[in-house]
């Protein structure tokens, strides 16, 4: 089976999108953790 440059670019683009989605999820989780910690401090815990 012959590889098509378009398919290689699509695979690379898919990998970049998946990596960006993973990074965004990690940032969101950290933001939620920081917000929870701040709210706990504000509540006196």
Short mmCIF file of N, CA and C in Angstrom, two decimals:
data_model
loop_
_atom_site.label_atom_id
_atom_site.label_comp_id
_atom_site.label_asym_id
_atom_site.label_seq_id
_atom_site.Cartn_x
_atom_site.Cartn_y
_atom_site.Cartn_z
N UNK A 1 0.85 -1.19 0.00
CA UNK A 1 0.00 0.00 0.00
C UNK A 1 0.89 1.24 0.00
N UNK A 2 0.58 2.15 -0.86
CA UNK A 2 1.38 3.37 -0.99
C UNK A 2 0.87 4.43 -0.03
N UNK A 3 1.82 5.11 0.63
CA UNK A 3 1.45 6.17 1.56
C UNK A 3 1.20 7.46 0.79
N UNK A 4 0.19 8.13 1.16
CA UNK A 4 -0.15 9.40 0.55
C UNK A 4 0.33 10.52 1.46
N UNK A 5 0.95 11.55 0.91
CA UNK A 5 1.37 12.69 1.75
C UNK A 5 0.21 13.30 2.52
N UNK A 6 -0.98 13.33 1.91
CA UNK A 6 -2.15 13.88 2.60
C UNK A 6 -2.46 13.08 3.85
N UNK A 7 -2.38 11.76 3.74
CA UNK A 7 -2.67 10.92 4.90
C UNK A 7 -1.62 11.12 5.99
N UNK A 8 -0.36 11.25 5.61
CA UNK A 8 0.68 11.51 6.60
C UNK A 8 0.44 12.84 7.30
N UNK A 9 0.07 13.86 6.54
CA UNK A 9 -0.23 15.17 7.14
C UNK A 9 -1.46 15.08 8.03
N UNK A 10 -2.47 14.32 7.61
CA UNK A 10 -3.66 14.15 8.43
C UNK A 10 -3.32 13.47 9.75
N UNK A 11 -2.47 12.44 9.69
CA UNK A 11 -2.07 11.73 10.91
C UNK A 11 -1.31 12.67 11.83
N UNK A 12 -0.43 13.48 11.27
CA UNK A 12 0.32 14.45 12.07
C UNK A 12 -0.60 15.49 12.68
N UNK A 13 -1.55 15.95 11.89
CA UNK A 13 -2.51 16.94 12.40
C UNK A 13 -3.37 16.34 13.50
N UNK A 14 -3.79 15.10 13.31
CA UNK A 14 -4.58 14.41 14.34
C UNK A 14 -3.78 14.30 15.63
N UNK A 15 -2.52 13.94 15.52
CA UNK A 15 -1.67 13.82 16.71
C UNK A 15 -1.54 15.17 17.41
N UNK A 16 -1.37 16.24 16.65
CA UNK A 16 -1.26 17.58 17.25
C UNK A 16 -2.56 17.98 17.94
N UNK A 17 -3.68 17.67 17.31
CA UNK A 17 -4.98 17.99 17.92
C UNK A 17 -5.17 17.20 19.20
N UNK A 18 -4.83 15.90 19.18
CA UNK A 18 -4.97 15.08 20.38
C UNK A 18 -4.07 15.59 21.50
N UNK A 19 -2.84 15.99 21.15
CA UNK A 19 -1.92 16.51 22.16
C UNK A 19 -2.47 17.82 22.73
N UNK A 20 -2.97 18.69 21.88
CA UNK A 20 -3.53 19.96 22.35
C UNK A 20 -4.74 19.72 23.25
N UNK A 21 -5.57 18.74 22.90
CA UNK A 21 -6.74 18.43 23.73
C UNK A 21 -6.31 17.90 25.09
N UNK A 22 -5.26 17.07 25.11
CA UNK A 22 -4.76 16.53 26.38
C UNK A 22 -4.20 17.65 27.25
N UNK A 23 -3.43 18.55 26.64
CA UNK A 23 -2.87 19.68 27.38
C UNK A 23 -3.99 20.56 27.93
N UNK A 24 -4.99 20.82 27.11
CA UNK A 24 -6.12 21.64 27.57
C UNK A 24 -6.84 20.97 28.74
N UNK A 25 -6.98 19.66 28.69
CA UNK A 25 -7.63 18.94 29.80
C UNK A 25 -6.80 19.04 31.07
N UNK A 26 -5.48 18.95 30.95
CA UNK A 26 -4.60 19.05 32.12
C UNK A 26 -4.66 20.47 32.70
N UNK A 27 -4.69 21.48 31.84
CA UNK A 27 -4.79 22.86 32.31
C UNK A 27 -6.12 23.08 33.03
N UNK A 28 -7.20 22.55 32.46
CA UNK A 28 -8.52 22.70 33.08
C UNK A 28 -8.55 22.00 34.44
N UNK A 29 -7.96 20.81 34.53
CA UNK A 29 -7.93 20.09 35.80
C UNK A 29 -7.14 20.88 36.85
N UNK A 30 -6.03 21.47 36.45
CA UNK A 30 -5.23 22.27 37.38
C UNK A 30 -5.99 23.52 37.80
N UNK A 31 -6.70 24.14 36.86
CA UNK A 31 -7.50 25.32 37.19
C UNK A 31 -8.58 24.97 38.21
N UNK A 32 -9.24 23.84 38.00
CA UNK A 32 -10.27 23.41 38.95
C UNK A 32 -9.67 23.11 40.32
N UNK A 33 -8.50 22.48 40.34
CA UNK A 33 -7.83 22.17 41.60
C UNK A 33 -7.48 23.46 42.34
N UNK A 34 -6.94 24.42 41.61
CA UNK A 34 -6.56 25.70 42.22
C UNK A 34 -7.80 26.43 42.74
N UNK A 35 -8.89 26.40 41.98
CA UNK A 35 -10.12 27.05 42.42
C UNK A 35 -10.65 26.38 43.69
N UNK A 36 -10.65 25.04 43.71
CA UNK A 36 -11.10 24.32 44.91
C UNK A 36 -10.24 24.68 46.12
N UNK A 37 -8.93 24.77 45.93
CA UNK A 37 -8.04 25.12 47.04
C UNK A 37 -8.32 26.54 47.51
N UNK A 38 -8.53 27.46 46.59
CA UNK A 38 -8.83 28.84 46.96
C UNK A 38 -10.15 28.93 47.71
N UNK A 39 -11.16 28.23 47.21
CA UNK A 39 -12.46 28.25 47.88
C UNK A 39 -12.37 27.66 49.28
N UNK A 40 -11.59 26.60 49.44
CA UNK A 40 -11.41 26.00 50.76
C UNK A 40 -10.73 26.98 51.71
N UNK A 41 -9.71 27.70 51.22
CA UNK A 41 -9.04 28.71 52.05
C UNK A 41 -10.02 29.81 52.44
N UNK A 42 -10.81 30.27 51.49
CA UNK A 42 -11.79 31.32 51.77
C UNK A 42 -12.82 30.87 52.80
N UNK A 43 -13.16 29.59 52.77
CA UNK A 43 -14.15 29.06 53.70
C UNK A 43 -13.53 28.73 55.06
N UNK A 44 -12.20 28.85 55.15
CA UNK A 44 -11.51 28.62 56.42
C UNK A 44 -11.10 27.19 56.67
N UNK A 45 -11.02 26.38 55.62
CA UNK A 45 -10.61 24.98 55.80
C UNK A 45 -9.13 24.81 55.65
#
